[in-house]
């Protein structure tokens, strides 16, 4: 069977304000990974002008060390010039991934993703896939991790540190038990507020009877939150549906 190889490719582009039609110059590009499947899902600039990235890797060679089985959450710290400073793999024996990473005020990082595992770095699983939230220090050493969800399927897509030092995260859920309440009938937006230690302060489900998937969440200046995603629902929380899939704004 042919194995697909997917490498991380980061491209730094330099923009000059000369002409809106001018093609920007590529400053550098780098590939990271091993002989397995390596997929980059998020990147953000660090406080020292470097970058922090996260994604999924099932490699056990090349740039990737410390993996478990069947795909891990992989985080990599790189310099402003693209040099790999350090990398870490987190996971268990089944499928795990990191989908969102943000720097935190203590110079560490918060990672959101998913896990199907119930061993390795994962302390508990609610049934199938859970939100998996990982807090690491500035060198990638795990400080704590939390699984959130119910007996169905959950996957976190976005996380941000909030003004009170806690975290806000969102993804999808079709559970009706465990940590999840208020499901509307299928996959909903699931929004979870955590304190600084990763404990749930509150959670809310938004959606209708169709498929509702959030992609991003941000805290707003009034202390609330704005969420972007898509919806196929025509009922429930969806107030204005234009077509088969639609952004949810409520």
mmCIF file of C-alpha atoms in Angstrom:
data_model
loop_
_atom_site.group_PDB
_atom_site.id
_atom_site.type_symbol
_atom_site.label_atom_id
_atom_site.label_comp_id
_atom_site.label_asym_id
_atom_site.label_seq_id
_atom_site.Cartn_x
_atom_site.Cartn_y
_atom_site.Cartn_z
ATOM 1 C CA UNK A 1 0.000 0.000 0.000
ATOM 2 C CA UNK A 2 1.308 3.429 -0.886
ATOM 3 C CA UNK A 3 1.952 5.570 2.173
ATOM 4 C CA UNK A 4 1.203 9.259 1.936
ATOM 5 C CA UNK A 5 3.870 11.596 3.253
ATOM 6 C CA UNK A 6 2.778 15.034 4.356
ATOM 7 C CA UNK A 7 5.464 17.386 5.660
ATOM 8 C CA UNK A 8 5.069 20.638 7.528
ATOM 9 C CA UNK A 9 5.835 23.481 5.160
ATOM 10 C CA UNK A 10 6.211 26.950 6.615
ATOM 11 C CA UNK A 11 6.725 29.919 4.353
ATOM 12 C CA UNK A 12 7.735 33.355 5.601
ATOM 13 C CA UNK A 13 6.667 36.092 3.176
ATOM 14 C CA UNK A 14 8.035 39.620 3.245
ATOM 15 C CA UNK A 15 5.563 42.331 2.197
ATOM 16 C CA UNK A 16 6.795 45.695 0.983
ATOM 17 C CA UNK A 17 4.363 48.586 0.766
ATOM 18 C CA UNK A 18 5.370 49.653 -2.719
ATOM 19 C CA UNK A 19 2.650 48.451 -5.013
ATOM 20 C CA UNK A 20 -0.483 46.492 -4.306
ATOM 21 C CA UNK A 21 0.260 44.438 -7.431
ATOM 22 C CA UNK A 22 3.809 43.524 -6.411
ATOM 23 C CA UNK A 23 4.404 39.858 -5.628
ATOM 24 C CA UNK A 24 5.802 39.444 -2.084
ATOM 25 C CA UNK A 25 9.222 37.874 -1.595
ATOM 26 C CA UNK A 26 9.556 34.521 0.173
ATOM 27 C CA UNK A 27 12.034 35.012 3.013
ATOM 28 C CA UNK A 28 12.346 31.325 3.858
ATOM 29 C CA UNK A 29 10.493 28.027 3.760
ATOM 30 C CA UNK A 30 11.028 24.918 5.847
ATOM 31 C CA UNK A 31 9.720 21.374 6.049
ATOM 32 C CA UNK A 32 9.403 19.466 9.319
ATOM 33 C CA UNK A 33 8.404 15.898 10.033
ATOM 34 C CA UNK A 34 9.417 12.293 9.492
ATOM 35 C CA UNK A 35 8.598 9.382 7.213
ATOM 36 C CA UNK A 36 4.979 9.156 8.387
ATOM 37 C CA UNK A 37 2.045 11.527 8.012
ATOM 38 C CA UNK A 38 2.704 14.941 9.549
ATOM 39 C CA UNK A 39 0.074 17.668 9.283
ATOM 40 C CA UNK A 40 0.287 21.262 10.509
ATOM 41 C CA UNK A 41 -3.049 22.654 11.718
ATOM 42 C CA UNK A 42 -2.174 25.877 13.544
ATOM 43 C CA UNK A 43 0.661 28.363 13.988
ATOM 44 C CA UNK A 44 1.095 31.589 15.925
ATOM 45 C CA UNK A 45 3.951 34.024 16.421
ATOM 46 C CA UNK A 46 5.710 33.770 19.756
ATOM 47 C CA UNK A 47 6.795 36.639 22.007
ATOM 48 C CA UNK A 48 10.424 36.317 20.864
ATOM 49 C CA UNK A 49 9.508 36.631 17.154
ATOM 50 C CA UNK A 50 9.682 32.876 16.681
ATOM 51 C CA UNK A 51 6.698 30.639 16.065
ATOM 52 C CA UNK A 52 4.827 27.846 17.814
ATOM 53 C CA UNK A 53 2.998 25.245 15.735
ATOM 54 C CA UNK A 54 0.794 22.249 16.418
ATOM 55 C CA UNK A 55 -0.773 19.437 14.479
ATOM 56 C CA UNK A 56 -0.721 15.665 14.106
ATOM 57 C CA UNK A 57 2.148 13.257 13.527
ATOM 58 C CA UNK A 58 2.463 9.493 13.316
ATOM 59 C CA UNK A 59 6.172 9.609 12.437
ATOM 60 C CA UNK A 60 8.790 8.011 14.655
ATOM 61 C CA UNK A 61 11.872 9.420 12.951
ATOM 62 C CA UNK A 62 13.232 12.564 11.357
ATOM 63 C CA UNK A 63 12.304 15.609 13.419
ATOM 64 C CA UNK A 64 9.705 13.671 15.428
ATOM 65 C CA UNK A 65 10.533 11.883 18.685
ATOM 66 C CA UNK A 66 8.530 10.556 21.613
ATOM 67 C CA UNK A 67 5.457 9.485 19.662
ATOM 68 C CA UNK A 68 3.093 6.812 20.912
ATOM 69 C CA UNK A 69 0.907 5.039 18.308
ATOM 70 C CA UNK A 70 -1.568 5.907 15.537
ATOM 71 C CA UNK A 71 -0.909 9.651 15.553
ATOM 72 C CA UNK A 72 -0.089 12.096 18.329
ATOM 73 C CA UNK A 73 -0.564 15.764 19.011
ATOM 74 C CA UNK A 74 2.734 17.320 17.892
ATOM 75 C CA UNK A 75 3.990 20.755 18.929
ATOM 76 C CA UNK A 76 7.112 22.395 17.505
ATOM 77 C CA UNK A 77 8.899 25.600 18.492
ATOM 78 C CA UNK A 78 10.875 27.330 15.741
ATOM 79 C CA UNK A 79 12.968 30.481 15.567
ATOM 80 C CA UNK A 80 12.222 33.584 13.511
ATOM 81 C CA UNK A 81 14.369 32.038 10.758
ATOM 82 C CA UNK A 82 12.576 28.695 10.840
ATOM 83 C CA UNK A 83 15.148 26.681 12.811
ATOM 84 C CA UNK A 84 13.583 23.930 14.921
ATOM 85 C CA UNK A 85 14.287 24.660 18.603
ATOM 86 C CA UNK A 86 12.348 21.824 20.182
ATOM 87 C CA UNK A 87 9.432 19.500 19.527
ATOM 88 C CA UNK A 88 7.163 17.369 21.690
ATOM 89 C CA UNK A 89 4.674 14.566 21.068
ATOM 90 C CA UNK A 90 1.660 14.016 23.324
ATOM 91 C CA UNK A 91 -0.847 11.195 23.181
ATOM 92 C CA UNK A 92 -1.802 7.600 23.831
ATOM 93 C CA UNK A 93 -2.266 4.371 21.909
ATOM 94 C CA UNK A 94 -5.139 5.452 19.644
ATOM 95 C CA UNK A 95 -5.714 8.725 17.709
ATOM 96 C CA UNK A 96 -4.755 12.109 19.121
ATOM 97 C CA UNK A 97 -4.192 15.515 17.553
ATOM 98 C CA UNK A 98 -3.590 19.178 18.266
ATOM 99 C CA UNK A 99 -5.719 21.645 16.300
ATOM 100 C CA UNK A 100 -5.115 25.001 18.018
ATOM 101 C CA UNK A 101 -2.188 26.520 19.934
ATOM 102 C CA UNK A 102 -1.800 29.884 21.662
ATOM 103 C CA UNK A 103 0.892 31.409 23.833
ATOM 104 C CA UNK A 104 -0.057 32.144 27.454
ATOM 105 C CA UNK A 105 0.865 35.006 29.768
ATOM 106 C CA UNK A 106 3.311 32.804 31.716
ATOM 107 C CA UNK A 107 5.309 32.276 28.475
ATOM 108 C CA UNK A 108 3.937 28.764 28.090
ATOM 109 C CA UNK A 109 1.376 27.446 25.616
ATOM 110 C CA UNK A 110 -2.173 26.125 25.621
ATOM 111 C CA UNK A 111 -3.157 23.485 23.057
ATOM 112 C CA UNK A 112 -6.626 22.267 22.085
ATOM 113 C CA UNK A 113 -7.402 19.167 20.070
ATOM 114 C CA UNK A 114 -8.902 15.737 20.403
ATOM 115 C CA UNK A 115 -8.133 12.290 21.765
ATOM 116 C CA UNK A 116 -9.547 8.807 21.310
ATOM 117 C CA UNK A 117 -7.002 7.376 23.765
ATOM 118 C CA UNK A 118 -7.392 6.323 27.380
ATOM 119 C CA UNK A 119 -3.735 5.750 28.233
ATOM 120 C CA UNK A 120 -0.324 7.336 27.813
ATOM 121 C CA UNK A 121 -0.621 11.058 28.534
ATOM 122 C CA UNK A 122 -4.428 10.840 28.687
ATOM 123 C CA UNK A 123 -5.802 10.417 32.187
ATOM 124 C CA UNK A 124 -9.437 9.711 31.288
ATOM 125 C CA UNK A 125 -11.677 9.346 28.242
ATOM 126 C CA UNK A 126 -15.450 9.789 28.315
ATOM 127 C CA UNK A 127 -16.217 7.212 25.625
ATOM 128 C CA UNK A 128 -15.170 8.006 22.041
ATOM 129 C CA UNK A 129 -13.299 11.199 21.152
ATOM 130 C CA UNK A 130 -12.980 14.031 23.670
ATOM 131 C CA UNK A 131 -11.807 17.621 23.648
ATOM 132 C CA UNK A 132 -8.188 17.411 24.773
ATOM 133 C CA UNK A 133 -6.695 20.516 26.405
ATOM 134 C CA UNK A 134 -2.953 20.534 27.136
ATOM 135 C CA UNK A 135 -1.015 23.181 29.091
ATOM 136 C CA UNK A 136 2.764 23.191 28.624
ATOM 137 C CA UNK A 137 5.595 25.434 29.804
ATOM 138 C CA UNK A 138 7.987 27.431 27.620
ATOM 139 C CA UNK A 139 9.996 24.282 26.824
ATOM 140 C CA UNK A 140 6.989 22.116 25.985
ATOM 141 C CA UNK A 141 6.917 20.230 29.292
ATOM 142 C CA UNK A 142 3.344 19.223 30.098
ATOM 143 C CA UNK A 143 1.939 20.964 33.180
ATOM 144 C CA UNK A 144 -1.565 19.519 32.997
ATOM 145 C CA UNK A 145 -4.064 18.089 30.548
ATOM 146 C CA UNK A 146 -7.837 17.707 30.602
ATOM 147 C CA UNK A 147 -10.349 15.669 28.607
ATOM 148 C CA UNK A 148 -13.813 17.169 28.165
ATOM 149 C CA UNK A 149 -16.908 15.590 26.685
ATOM 150 C CA UNK A 150 -19.446 12.814 26.871
ATOM 151 C CA UNK A 151 -20.026 9.358 25.427
ATOM 152 C CA UNK A 152 -20.314 10.699 21.864
ATOM 153 C CA UNK A 153 -17.773 12.563 19.753
ATOM 154 C CA UNK A 154 -16.057 15.847 20.577
ATOM 155 C CA UNK A 155 -13.243 17.705 18.819
ATOM 156 C CA UNK A 156 -11.893 21.110 19.874
ATOM 157 C CA UNK A 157 -10.897 23.481 17.055
ATOM 158 C CA UNK A 158 -9.997 26.742 18.796
ATOM 159 C CA UNK A 159 -8.734 27.965 22.172
ATOM 160 C CA UNK A 160 -7.751 31.317 23.652
ATOM 161 C CA UNK A 161 -6.579 32.492 27.057
ATOM 162 C CA UNK A 162 -9.137 34.838 28.596
ATOM 163 C CA UNK A 163 -8.662 38.068 30.537
ATOM 164 C CA UNK A 164 -9.183 36.295 33.869
ATOM 165 C CA UNK A 165 -6.313 33.870 33.200
ATOM 166 C CA UNK A 166 -8.599 31.006 32.229
ATOM 167 C CA UNK A 167 -9.406 29.681 28.769
ATOM 168 C CA UNK A 168 -12.258 29.608 26.280
ATOM 169 C CA UNK A 169 -12.461 26.751 23.788
ATOM 170 C CA UNK A 170 -14.920 25.578 21.176
ATOM 171 C CA UNK A 171 -15.468 22.621 18.903
ATOM 172 C CA UNK A 172 -18.231 20.196 18.065
ATOM 173 C CA UNK A 173 -20.103 17.689 20.215
ATOM 174 C CA UNK A 174 -22.948 15.229 19.716
ATOM 175 C CA UNK A 175 -23.001 13.987 23.312
ATOM 176 C CA UNK A 176 -25.959 14.280 25.657
ATOM 177 C CA UNK A 177 -24.148 13.248 28.833
ATOM 178 C CA UNK A 178 -20.904 13.649 30.738
ATOM 179 C CA UNK A 179 -19.758 17.270 30.633
ATOM 180 C CA UNK A 180 -22.205 18.149 27.836
ATOM 181 C CA UNK A 181 -25.729 19.476 28.308
ATOM 182 C CA UNK A 182 -28.242 21.123 25.989
ATOM 183 C CA UNK A 183 -27.499 19.234 22.762
ATOM 184 C CA UNK A 184 -29.975 20.111 19.996
ATOM 185 C CA UNK A 185 -30.074 16.778 18.176
ATOM 186 C CA UNK A 186 -26.873 16.311 16.192
ATOM 187 C CA UNK A 187 -23.436 17.933 16.173
ATOM 188 C CA UNK A 188 -23.541 21.288 17.982
ATOM 189 C CA UNK A 189 -21.161 24.133 18.656
ATOM 190 C CA UNK A 190 -19.844 23.302 22.113
ATOM 191 C CA UNK A 191 -18.301 26.213 24.032
ATOM 192 C CA UNK A 192 -16.445 25.530 27.279
ATOM 193 C CA UNK A 193 -15.013 28.062 29.750
ATOM 194 C CA UNK A 194 -12.123 26.762 31.855
ATOM 195 C CA UNK A 195 -10.293 28.263 34.802
ATOM 196 C CA UNK A 196 -6.505 28.588 34.868
ATOM 197 C CA UNK A 197 -6.156 24.943 35.960
ATOM 198 C CA UNK A 198 -8.359 23.561 33.180
ATOM 199 C CA UNK A 199 -11.441 22.928 35.307
ATOM 200 C CA UNK A 200 -14.836 23.616 33.734
ATOM 201 C CA UNK A 201 -16.533 26.831 34.876
ATOM 202 C CA UNK A 202 -19.405 26.598 32.408
ATOM 203 C CA UNK A 203 -20.347 25.033 29.089
ATOM 204 C CA UNK A 204 -22.970 25.769 26.443
ATOM 205 C CA UNK A 205 -24.275 23.983 23.341
ATOM 206 C CA UNK A 206 -25.467 26.036 20.353
ATOM 207 C CA UNK A 207 -27.115 24.818 17.163
ATOM 208 C CA UNK A 208 -30.137 23.135 15.681
ATOM 209 C CA UNK A 209 -31.151 19.686 14.517
ATOM 210 C CA UNK A 210 -28.568 19.610 11.700
ATOM 211 C CA UNK A 211 -24.779 19.675 11.593
ATOM 212 C CA UNK A 212 -23.226 22.702 13.313
ATOM 213 C CA UNK A 213 -19.434 23.102 13.370
ATOM 214 C CA UNK A 214 -17.488 26.032 14.891
ATOM 215 C CA UNK A 215 -14.022 26.952 13.646
ATOM 216 C CA UNK A 216 -12.829 29.847 15.795
ATOM 217 C CA UNK A 217 -13.585 31.641 19.066
ATOM 218 C CA UNK A 218 -12.267 34.966 20.392
ATOM 219 C CA UNK A 219 -12.947 37.004 23.499
ATOM 220 C CA UNK A 220 -14.473 40.401 22.744
ATOM 221 C CA UNK A 221 -13.746 43.742 24.407
ATOM 222 C CA UNK A 222 -17.055 43.632 26.305
ATOM 223 C CA UNK A 223 -16.027 40.384 28.015
ATOM 224 C CA UNK A 224 -18.141 38.165 25.793
ATOM 225 C CA UNK A 225 -17.120 35.847 22.982
ATOM 226 C CA UNK A 226 -17.511 35.713 19.210
ATOM 227 C CA UNK A 227 -17.630 32.365 17.398
ATOM 228 C CA UNK A 228 -17.381 31.639 13.679
ATOM 229 C CA UNK A 229 -18.290 28.400 11.945
ATOM 230 C CA UNK A 230 -20.929 26.762 9.784
ATOM 231 C CA UNK A 231 -24.391 25.299 10.178
ATOM 232 C CA UNK A 232 -26.760 23.140 8.144
ATOM 233 C CA UNK A 233 -29.596 23.654 10.637
ATOM 234 C CA UNK A 234 -32.774 25.635 10.009
ATOM 235 C CA UNK A 235 -34.077 25.603 13.559
ATOM 236 C CA UNK A 236 -32.953 25.885 17.164
ATOM 237 C CA UNK A 237 -30.500 28.743 17.652
ATOM 238 C CA UNK A 238 -30.157 29.444 13.921
ATOM 239 C CA UNK A 239 -32.155 32.574 13.148
ATOM 240 C CA UNK A 240 -31.363 33.157 9.464
ATOM 241 C CA UNK A 241 -30.570 30.250 7.171
ATOM 242 C CA UNK A 242 -29.726 31.000 3.529
ATOM 243 C CA UNK A 243 -28.662 27.681 2.053
ATOM 244 C CA UNK A 244 -27.601 24.147 2.882
ATOM 245 C CA UNK A 245 -24.659 25.429 4.928
ATOM 246 C CA UNK A 246 -24.541 28.750 6.668
ATOM 247 C CA UNK A 247 -22.566 30.686 9.242
ATOM 248 C CA UNK A 248 -24.210 30.872 12.653
ATOM 249 C CA UNK A 249 -24.625 34.312 14.187
ATOM 250 C CA UNK A 250 -26.852 34.707 17.180
#
